[in-house]
Amino acid sequence: KEDPHPYRIIGSDARRATHSLAQYRFPERHVLIIGSETAGMSQEIFECCDDIIQIESESGSHALNASHAATLLMYRSWTQGIDFPGTKK
């Protein structure tokens, strides 16, 4: 059966995570969705995601600035060999 969309939809929401960022292996084709700092993701968006990643913090804080969360997620996927359009390693 063919996948209805060729991308894995990955969300970031500390309160309802299914995967830890430290252990997660990003697929070649993915879309990142970042929840807001205070409210996370809406239920509707949450249900669209294939995986939900939590960014661990030594302080135990669950709230990161959304732009910082996006930066960490994109950097982690890039260090795993995922190239973004227009970039070269």
PDB file of N, CA and C in Angstrom:
ATOM      1  N   LYS A   1       0.842  -1.182   0.000  1.00  0.00           N
ATOM      2  CA  LYS A   1       0.000   0.000   0.000  1.00  0.00           C
ATOM      3  C   LYS A   1       0.884   1.240   0.000  1.00  0.00           C
ATOM      4  N   GLU A   2       0.591   2.165  -0.891  1.00  0.00           N
ATOM      5  CA  GLU A   2       1.393   3.384  -0.989  1.00  0.00           C
ATOM      6  C   GLU A   2       0.998   4.374   0.096  1.00  0.00           C
ATOM      7  N   ASP A   3       2.013   5.007   0.665  1.00  0.00           N
ATOM      8  CA  ASP A   3       1.789   6.017   1.706  1.00  0.00           C
ATOM      9  C   ASP A   3       1.041   7.205   1.090  1.00  0.00           C
ATOM     10  N   PRO A   4      -0.009   7.720   1.753  1.00  0.00           N
ATOM     11  CA  PRO A   4      -0.763   8.849   1.186  1.00  0.00           C
ATOM     12  C   PRO A   4       0.066  10.128   1.076  1.00  0.00           C
ATOM     13  N   HIS A   5       1.104  10.249   1.871  1.00  0.00           N
ATOM     14  CA  HIS A   5       2.006  11.390   1.737  1.00  0.00           C
ATOM     15  C   HIS A   5       3.437  10.875   1.883  1.00  0.00           C
ATOM     16  N   PRO A   6       4.363  11.395   1.093  1.00  0.00           N
ATOM     17  CA  PRO A   6       5.731  10.865   1.098  1.00  0.00           C
ATOM     18  C   PRO A   6       6.592  11.361   2.266  1.00  0.00           C
ATOM     19  N   TYR A   7       6.033  12.182   3.123  1.00  0.00           N
ATOM     20  CA  TYR A   7       6.794  12.745   4.236  1.00  0.00           C
ATOM     21  C   TYR A   7       6.273  12.202   5.568  1.00  0.00           C
ATOM     22  N   ARG A   8       7.176  12.029   6.507  1.00  0.00           N
ATOM     23  CA  ARG A   8       6.796  11.676   7.871  1.00  0.00           C
ATOM     24  C   ARG A   8       6.563  12.996   8.603  1.00  0.00           C
ATOM     25  N   ILE A   9       5.440  13.128   9.268  1.00  0.00           N
ATOM     26  CA  ILE A   9       5.106  14.368   9.972  1.00  0.00           C
ATOM     27  C   ILE A   9       5.550  14.209  11.423  1.00  0.00           C
ATOM     28  N   ILE A  10       6.470  15.081  11.821  1.00  0.00           N
ATOM     29  CA  ILE A  10       7.087  15.001  13.145  1.00  0.00           C
ATOM     30  C   ILE A  10       6.741  16.260  13.918  1.00  0.00           C
ATOM     31  N   GLY A  11       6.125  16.087  15.062  1.00  0.00           N
ATOM     32  CA  GLY A  11       5.777  17.212  15.916  1.00  0.00           C
ATOM     33  C   GLY A  11       6.687  17.290  17.125  1.00  0.00           C
ATOM     34  N   SER A  12       6.740  18.444  17.728  1.00  0.00           N
ATOM     35  CA  SER A  12       7.489  18.635  18.967  1.00  0.00           C
ATOM     36  C   SER A  12       6.535  19.180  20.021  1.00  0.00           C
ATOM     37  N   ASP A  13       6.301  18.362  21.025  1.00  0.00           N
ATOM     38  CA  ASP A  13       5.393  18.746  22.104  1.00  0.00           C
ATOM     39  C   ASP A  13       5.855  18.008  23.355  1.00  0.00           C
ATOM     40  N   ALA A  14       6.361  18.739  24.317  1.00  0.00           N
ATOM     41  CA  ALA A  14       6.959  18.124  25.510  1.00  0.00           C
ATOM     42  C   ALA A  14       5.968  17.342  26.354  1.00  0.00           C
ATOM     43  N   ARG A  15       4.714  17.725  26.326  1.00  0.00           N
ATOM     44  CA  ARG A  15       3.731  17.093  27.215  1.00  0.00           C
ATOM     45  C   ARG A  15       3.193  15.765  26.702  1.00  0.00           C
ATOM     46  N   ARG A  16       3.286  15.534  25.389  1.00  0.00           N
ATOM     47  CA  ARG A  16       2.698  14.313  24.827  1.00  0.00           C
ATOM     48  C   ARG A  16       3.672  13.606  23.893  1.00  0.00           C
ATOM     49  N   ALA A  17       4.930  13.580  24.240  1.00  0.00           N
ATOM     50  CA  ALA A  17       5.958  13.022  23.359  1.00  0.00           C
ATOM     51  C   ALA A  17       5.904  11.495  23.310  1.00  0.00           C
ATOM     52  N   THR A  18       6.231  10.959  22.141  1.00  0.00           N
ATOM     53  CA  THR A  18       6.361   9.516  21.963  1.00  0.00           C
ATOM     54  C   THR A  18       7.813   9.111  21.754  1.00  0.00           C
ATOM     55  N   HIS A  19       8.682  10.103  21.520  1.00  0.00           N
ATOM     56  CA  HIS A  19      10.098   9.831  21.267  1.00  0.00           C
ATOM     57  C   HIS A  19      10.952  10.909  21.932  1.00  0.00           C
ATOM     58  N   SER A  20      12.141  10.526  22.317  1.00  0.00           N
ATOM     59  CA  SER A  20      13.122  11.464  22.848  1.00  0.00           C
ATOM     60  C   SER A  20      14.002  11.937  21.691  1.00  0.00           C
ATOM     61  N   LEU A  21      14.332  13.210  21.656  1.00  0.00           N
ATOM     62  CA  LEU A  21      15.187  13.740  20.594  1.00  0.00           C
ATOM     63  C   LEU A  21      16.532  13.015  20.571  1.00  0.00           C
ATOM     64  N   ALA A  22      17.066  12.698  21.737  1.00  0.00           N
ATOM     65  CA  ALA A  22      18.372  12.037  21.812  1.00  0.00           C
ATOM     66  C   ALA A  22      18.370  10.670  21.122  1.00  0.00           C
ATOM     67  N   GLN A  23      17.243   9.998  21.105  1.00  0.00           N
ATOM     68  CA  GLN A  23      17.159   8.653  20.539  1.00  0.00           C
ATOM     69  C   GLN A  23      16.515   8.597  19.154  1.00  0.00           C
ATOM     70  N   TYR A  24      15.946   9.694  18.717  1.00  0.00           N
ATOM     71  CA  TYR A  24      15.161   9.689  17.478  1.00  0.00           C
ATOM     72  C   TYR A  24      16.045   9.709  16.241  1.00  0.00           C
ATOM     73  N   ARG A  25      15.713   8.871  15.275  1.00  0.00           N
ATOM     74  CA  ARG A  25      16.401   8.860  13.979  1.00  0.00           C
ATOM     75  C   ARG A  25      15.467   9.473  12.942  1.00  0.00           C
ATOM     76  N   PHE A  26      15.845  10.625  12.419  1.00  0.00           N
ATOM     77  CA  PHE A  26      15.005  11.331  11.453  1.00  0.00           C
ATOM     78  C   PHE A  26      14.973  10.594  10.117  1.00  0.00           C
ATOM     79  N   PRO A  27      13.786  10.459   9.536  1.00  0.00           N
ATOM     80  CA  PRO A  27      13.702   9.881   8.196  1.00  0.00           C
ATOM     81  C   PRO A  27      14.181  10.896   7.159  1.00  0.00           C
ATOM     82  N   GLU A  28      14.537  10.417   6.002  1.00  0.00           N
ATOM     83  CA  GLU A  28      15.039  11.296   4.938  1.00  0.00           C
ATOM     84  C   GLU A  28      14.039  12.395   4.588  1.00  0.00           C
ATOM     85  N   ARG A  29      12.776  12.046   4.486  1.00  0.00           N
ATOM     86  CA  ARG A  29      11.751  13.022   4.092  1.00  0.00           C
ATOM     87  C   ARG A  29      10.824  13.247   5.280  1.00  0.00           C
ATOM     88  N   HIS A  30      10.856  14.464   5.800  1.00  0.00           N
ATOM     89  CA  HIS A  30      10.012  14.764   6.958  1.00  0.00           C
ATOM     90  C   HIS A  30       9.599  16.229   6.985  1.00  0.00           C
ATOM     91  N   VAL A  31       8.562  16.468   7.752  1.00  0.00           N
ATOM     92  CA  VAL A  31       8.049  17.814   7.996  1.00  0.00           C
ATOM     93  C   VAL A  31       8.058  18.006   9.501  1.00  0.00           C
ATOM     94  N   LEU A  32       8.564  19.143   9.966  1.00  0.00           N
ATOM     95  CA  LEU A  32       8.573  19.437  11.404  1.00  0.00           C
ATOM     96  C   LEU A  32       7.437  20.391  11.751  1.00  0.00           C
ATOM     97  N   ILE A  33       6.734  20.075  12.825  1.00  0.00           N
ATOM     98  CA  ILE A  33       5.696  20.958  13.362  1.00  0.00           C
ATOM     99  C   ILE A  33       6.078  21.258  14.804  1.00  0.00           C
ATOM    100  N   ILE A  34       6.163  22.527  15.127  1.00  0.00           N
ATOM    101  CA  ILE A  34       6.597  22.956  16.451  1.00  0.00           C
ATOM    102  C   ILE A  34       5.401  23.476  17.235  1.00  0.00           C
ATOM    103  N   GLY A  35       5.179  22.926  18.415  1.00  0.00           N
ATOM    104  CA  GLY A  35       4.106  23.414  19.275  1.00  0.00           C
ATOM    105  C   GLY A  35       4.503  24.740  19.921  1.00  0.00           C
ATOM    106  N   SER A  36       3.517  25.486  20.365  1.00  0.00           N
ATOM    107  CA  SER A  36       3.819  26.769  21.018  1.00  0.00           C
ATOM    108  C   SER A  36       4.461  26.523  22.379  1.00  0.00           C
ATOM    109  N   GLU A  37       5.143  27.554  22.883  1.00  0.00           N
ATOM    110  CA  GLU A  37       5.883  27.412  24.137  1.00  0.00           C
ATOM    111  C   GLU A  37       4.977  27.074  25.312  1.00  0.00           C
ATOM    112  N   THR A  38       3.802  27.616  25.348  1.00  0.00           N
ATOM    113  CA  THR A  38       2.939  27.429  26.514  1.00  0.00           C
ATOM    114  C   THR A  38       1.839  26.397  26.309  1.00  0.00           C
ATOM    115  N   ALA A  39       1.229  26.379  25.138  1.00  0.00           N
ATOM    116  CA  ALA A  39       0.068  25.506  24.923  1.00  0.00           C
ATOM    117  C   ALA A  39       0.385  24.226  24.167  1.00  0.00           C
ATOM    118  N   GLY A  40       1.577  24.113  23.608  1.00  0.00           N
ATOM    119  CA  GLY A  40       1.890  22.941  22.804  1.00  0.00           C
ATOM    120  C   GLY A  40       1.128  22.968  21.494  1.00  0.00           C
ATOM    121  N   MET A  41       0.744  21.792  21.004  1.00  0.00           N
ATOM    122  CA  MET A  41       0.006  21.685  19.746  1.00  0.00           C
ATOM    123  C   MET A  41      -1.469  21.448  20.022  1.00  0.00           C
ATOM    124  N   SER A  42      -2.296  21.891  19.111  1.00  0.00           N
ATOM    125  CA  SER A  42      -3.719  21.605  19.229  1.00  0.00           C
ATOM    126  C   SER A  42      -3.933  20.104  19.029  1.00  0.00           C
ATOM    127  N   GLN A  43      -5.037  19.592  19.484  1.00  0.00           N
ATOM    128  CA  GLN A  43      -5.346  18.173  19.323  1.00  0.00           C
ATOM    129  C   GLN A  43      -5.431  17.802  17.844  1.00  0.00           C
ATOM    130  N   GLU A  44      -5.989  18.691  17.048  1.00  0.00           N
ATOM    131  CA  GLU A  44      -6.130  18.441  15.612  1.00  0.00           C
ATOM    132  C   GLU A  44      -4.765  18.255  14.948  1.00  0.00           C
ATOM    133  N   ILE A  45      -3.813  19.113  15.268  1.00  0.00           N
ATOM    134  CA  ILE A  45      -2.458  19.014  14.710  1.00  0.00           C
ATOM    135  C   ILE A  45      -1.756  17.785  15.279  1.00  0.00           C
ATOM    136  N   PHE A  46      -1.915  17.553  16.577  1.00  0.00           N
ATOM    137  CA  PHE A  46      -1.301  16.396  17.237  1.00  0.00           C
ATOM    138  C   PHE A  46      -1.694  15.102  16.515  1.00  0.00           C
ATOM    139  N   GLU A  47      -2.953  14.974  16.162  1.00  0.00           N
ATOM    140  CA  GLU A  47      -3.455  13.759  15.519  1.00  0.00           C
ATOM    141  C   GLU A  47      -2.931  13.582  14.093  1.00  0.00           C
ATOM    142  N   CYS A  48      -2.427  14.647  13.487  1.00  0.00           N
ATOM    143  CA  CYS A  48      -1.855  14.562  12.138  1.00  0.00           C
ATOM    144  C   CYS A  48      -0.407  14.060  12.159  1.00  0.00           C
ATOM    145  N   CYS A  49       0.224  14.111  13.309  1.00  0.00           N
ATOM    146  CA  CYS A  49       1.643  13.761  13.401  1.00  0.00           C
ATOM    147  C   CYS A  49       1.854  12.255  13.452  1.00  0.00           C
ATOM    148  N   ASP A  50       2.920  11.811  12.784  1.00  0.00           N
ATOM    149  CA  ASP A  50       3.318  10.408  12.845  1.00  0.00           C
ATOM    150  C   ASP A  50       4.130  10.139  14.109  1.00  0.00           C
ATOM    151  N   ASP A  51       4.958  11.091  14.502  1.00  0.00           N
ATOM    152  CA  ASP A  51       5.797  10.982  15.702  1.00  0.00           C
ATOM    153  C   ASP A  51       5.769  12.310  16.441  1.00  0.00           C
ATOM    154  N   ILE A  52       5.907  12.239  17.764  1.00  0.00           N
ATOM    155  CA  ILE A  52       6.008  13.445  18.597  1.00  0.00           C
ATOM    156  C   ILE A  52       7.326  13.346  19.369  1.00  0.00           C
ATOM    157  N   ILE A  53       8.150  14.366  19.223  1.00  0.00           N
ATOM    158  CA  ILE A  53       9.476  14.372  19.853  1.00  0.00           C
ATOM    159  C   ILE A  53       9.500  15.314  21.043  1.00  0.00           C
ATOM    160  N   GLN A  54      10.169  14.864  22.096  1.00  0.00           N
ATOM    161  CA  GLN A  54      10.416  15.717  23.258  1.00  0.00           C
ATOM    162  C   GLN A  54      11.886  16.096  23.258  1.00  0.00           C
ATOM    163  N   ILE A  55      12.154  17.374  23.470  1.00  0.00           N
ATOM    164  CA  ILE A  55      13.525  17.854  23.610  1.00  0.00           C
ATOM    165  C   ILE A  55      13.840  17.852  25.097  1.00  0.00           C
ATOM    166  N   GLU A  56      14.766  16.995  25.479  1.00  0.00           N
ATOM    167  CA  GLU A  56      15.104  16.855  26.890  1.00  0.00           C
ATOM    168  C   GLU A  56      15.873  18.062  27.396  1.00  0.00           C
ATOM    169  N   SER A  57      15.709  18.327  28.675  1.00  0.00           N
ATOM    170  CA  SER A  57      16.399  19.449  29.307  1.00  0.00           C
ATOM    171  C   SER A  57      16.936  18.990  30.652  1.00  0.00           C
ATOM    172  N   GLU A  58      18.172  19.348  30.946  1.00  0.00           N
ATOM    173  CA  GLU A  58      18.743  18.994  32.249  1.00  0.00           C
ATOM    174  C   GLU A  58      17.999  19.664  33.391  1.00  0.00           C
ATOM    175  N   SER A  59      17.419  20.822  33.129  1.00  0.00           N
ATOM    176  CA  SER A  59      16.714  21.552  34.182  1.00  0.00           C
ATOM    177  C   SER A  59      15.317  20.988  34.421  1.00  0.00           C
ATOM    178  N   GLY A  60      14.850  20.133  33.496  1.00  0.00           N
ATOM    179  CA  GLY A  60      13.509  19.580  33.632  1.00  0.00           C
ATOM    180  C   GLY A  60      12.419  20.488  33.078  1.00  0.00           C
ATOM    181  N   SER A  61      12.817  21.633  32.541  1.00  0.00           N
ATOM    182  CA  SER A  61      11.842  22.557  31.966  1.00  0.00           C
ATOM    183  C   SER A  61      11.236  21.950  30.703  1.00  0.00           C
ATOM    184  N   HIS A  62       9.939  22.094  30.532  1.00  0.00           N
ATOM    185  CA  HIS A  62       9.277  21.572  29.348  1.00  0.00           C
ATOM    186  C   HIS A  62       9.016  22.648  28.308  1.00  0.00           C
ATOM    187  N   ALA A  63       9.250  23.898  28.645  1.00  0.00           N
ATOM    188  CA  ALA A  63       8.929  24.986  27.717  1.00  0.00           C
ATOM    189  C   ALA A  63      10.213  25.555  27.115  1.00  0.00           C
ATOM    190  N   LEU A  64      10.317  25.449  25.799  1.00  0.00           N
ATOM    191  CA  LEU A  64      11.404  26.079  25.070  1.00  0.00           C
ATOM    192  C   LEU A  64      10.791  27.091  24.118  1.00  0.00           C
ATOM    193  N   ASN A  65      11.515  28.140  23.848  1.00  0.00           N
ATOM    194  CA  ASN A  65      11.104  29.071  22.820  1.00  0.00           C
ATOM    195  C   ASN A  65      10.946  28.276  21.519  1.00  0.00           C
ATOM    196  N   ALA A  66       9.887  28.525  20.769  1.00  0.00           N
ATOM    197  CA  ALA A  66       9.607  27.745  19.555  1.00  0.00           C
ATOM    198  C   ALA A  66      10.750  27.826  18.545  1.00  0.00           C
ATOM    199  N   SER A  67      11.368  28.999  18.414  1.00  0.00           N
ATOM    200  CA  SER A  67      12.476  29.110  17.455  1.00  0.00           C
ATOM    201  C   SER A  67      13.683  28.304  17.918  1.00  0.00           C
ATOM    202  N   HIS A  68      13.914  28.221  19.222  1.00  0.00           N
ATOM    203  CA  HIS A  68      15.015  27.401  19.743  1.00  0.00           C
ATOM    204  C   HIS A  68      14.726  25.921  19.519  1.00  0.00           C
ATOM    205  N   ALA A  69      13.486  25.517  19.764  1.00  0.00           N
ATOM    206  CA  ALA A  69      13.102  24.121  19.533  1.00  0.00           C
ATOM    207  C   ALA A  69      13.297  23.754  18.064  1.00  0.00           C
ATOM    208  N   ALA A  70      12.866  24.622  17.166  1.00  0.00           N
ATOM    209  CA  ALA A  70      13.018  24.359  15.737  1.00  0.00           C
ATOM    210  C   ALA A  70      14.491  24.236  15.357  1.00  0.00           C
ATOM    211  N   THR A  71      15.313  25.113  15.911  1.00  0.00           N
ATOM    212  CA  THR A  71      16.748  25.070  15.631  1.00  0.00           C
ATOM    213  C   THR A  71      17.350  23.747  16.090  1.00  0.00           C
ATOM    214  N   LEU A  72      17.017  23.313  17.296  1.00  0.00           N
ATOM    215  CA  LEU A  72      17.555  22.045  17.814  1.00  0.00           C
ATOM    216  C   LEU A  72      17.113  20.860  16.967  1.00  0.00           C
ATOM    217  N   LEU A  73      15.861  20.832  16.582  1.00  0.00           N
ATOM    218  CA  LEU A  73      15.347  19.724  15.766  1.00  0.00           C
ATOM    219  C   LEU A  73      15.998  19.695  14.385  1.00  0.00           C
ATOM    220  N   MET A  74      16.107  20.858  13.741  1.00  0.00           N
ATOM    221  CA  MET A  74      16.727  20.895  12.418  1.00  0.00           C
ATOM    222  C   MET A  74      18.210  20.548  12.487  1.00  0.00           C
ATOM    223  N   TYR A  75      18.892  21.040  13.520  1.00  0.00           N
ATOM    224  CA  TYR A  75      20.315  20.715  13.669  1.00  0.00           C
ATOM    225  C   TYR A  75      20.510  19.220  13.881  1.00  0.00           C
ATOM    226  N   ARG A  76      19.684  18.634  14.725  1.00  0.00           N
ATOM    227  CA  ARG A  76      19.795  17.196  15.002  1.00  0.00           C
ATOM    228  C   ARG A  76      19.571  16.380  13.728  1.00  0.00           C
ATOM    229  N   SER A  77      18.586  16.744  12.929  1.00  0.00           N
ATOM    230  CA  SER A  77      18.348  15.996  11.693  1.00  0.00           C
ATOM    231  C   SER A  77      19.507  16.206  10.714  1.00  0.00           C
ATOM    232  N   TRP A  78      20.044  17.403  10.669  1.00  0.00           N
ATOM    233  CA  TRP A  78      21.173  17.690   9.776  1.00  0.00           C
ATOM    234  C   TRP A  78      22.404  16.881  10.183  1.00  0.00           C
ATOM    235  N   THR A  79      22.667  16.745  11.492  1.00  0.00           N
ATOM    236  CA  THR A  79      23.831  15.972  11.947  1.00  0.00           C
ATOM    237  C   THR A  79      23.662  14.483  11.670  1.00  0.00           C
ATOM    238  N   GLN A  80      22.432  14.053  11.412  1.00  0.00           N
ATOM    239  CA  GLN A  80      22.184  12.657  11.048  1.00  0.00           C
ATOM    240  C   GLN A  80      22.268  12.442   9.543  1.00  0.00           C
ATOM    241  N   GLY A  81      22.652  13.471   8.804  1.00  0.00           N
ATOM    242  CA  GLY A  81      22.861  13.334   7.374  1.00  0.00           C
ATOM    243  C   GLY A  81      21.705  13.776   6.505  1.00  0.00           C
ATOM    244  N   ILE A  82      20.690  14.401   7.109  1.00  0.00           N
ATOM    245  CA  ILE A  82      19.558  14.886   6.323  1.00  0.00           C
ATOM    246  C   ILE A  82      19.927  16.264   5.773  1.00  0.00           C
ATOM    247  N   ASP A  83      19.918  16.391   4.454  1.00  0.00           N
ATOM    248  CA  ASP A  83      20.227  17.681   3.827  1.00  0.00           C
ATOM    249  C   ASP A  83      18.947  18.470   3.608  1.00  0.00           C
ATOM    250  N   PHE A  84      19.036  19.754   3.821  1.00  0.00           N
ATOM    251  CA  PHE A  84      17.925  20.644   3.566  1.00  0.00           C
ATOM    252  C   PHE A  84      18.129  21.272   2.195  1.00  0.00           C
ATOM    253  N   PRO A  85      17.050  21.594   1.490  1.00  0.00           N
ATOM    254  CA  PRO A  85      17.207  22.195   0.162  1.00  0.00           C
ATOM    255  C   PRO A  85      18.125  23.421   0.208  1.00  0.00           C
ATOM    256  N   GLY A  86      19.055  23.449  -0.717  1.00  0.00           N
ATOM    257  CA  GLY A  86      19.960  24.594  -0.802  1.00  0.00           C
ATOM    258  C   GLY A  86      21.163  24.510   0.118  1.00  0.00           C
ATOM    259  N   THR A  87      21.328  23.403   0.850  1.00  0.00           N
ATOM    260  CA  THR A  87      22.478  23.266   1.748  1.00  0.00           C
ATOM    261  C   THR A  87      23.384  22.145   1.270  1.00  0.00           C
ATOM    262  N   LYS A  88      24.651  22.259   1.607  1.00  0.00           N
ATOM    263  CA  LYS A  88      25.618  21.208   1.294  1.00  0.00           C
ATOM    264  C   LYS A  88      26.491  21.001   2.514  1.00  0.00           C
ATOM    265  N   LYS A  89      26.862  19.777   2.752  1.00  0.00           N
ATOM    266  CA  LYS A  89      27.772  19.478   3.871  1.00  0.00           C
ATOM    267  C   LYS A  89      29.202  19.554   3.407  1.00  0.00           C
TER     268      LYS A  89
END
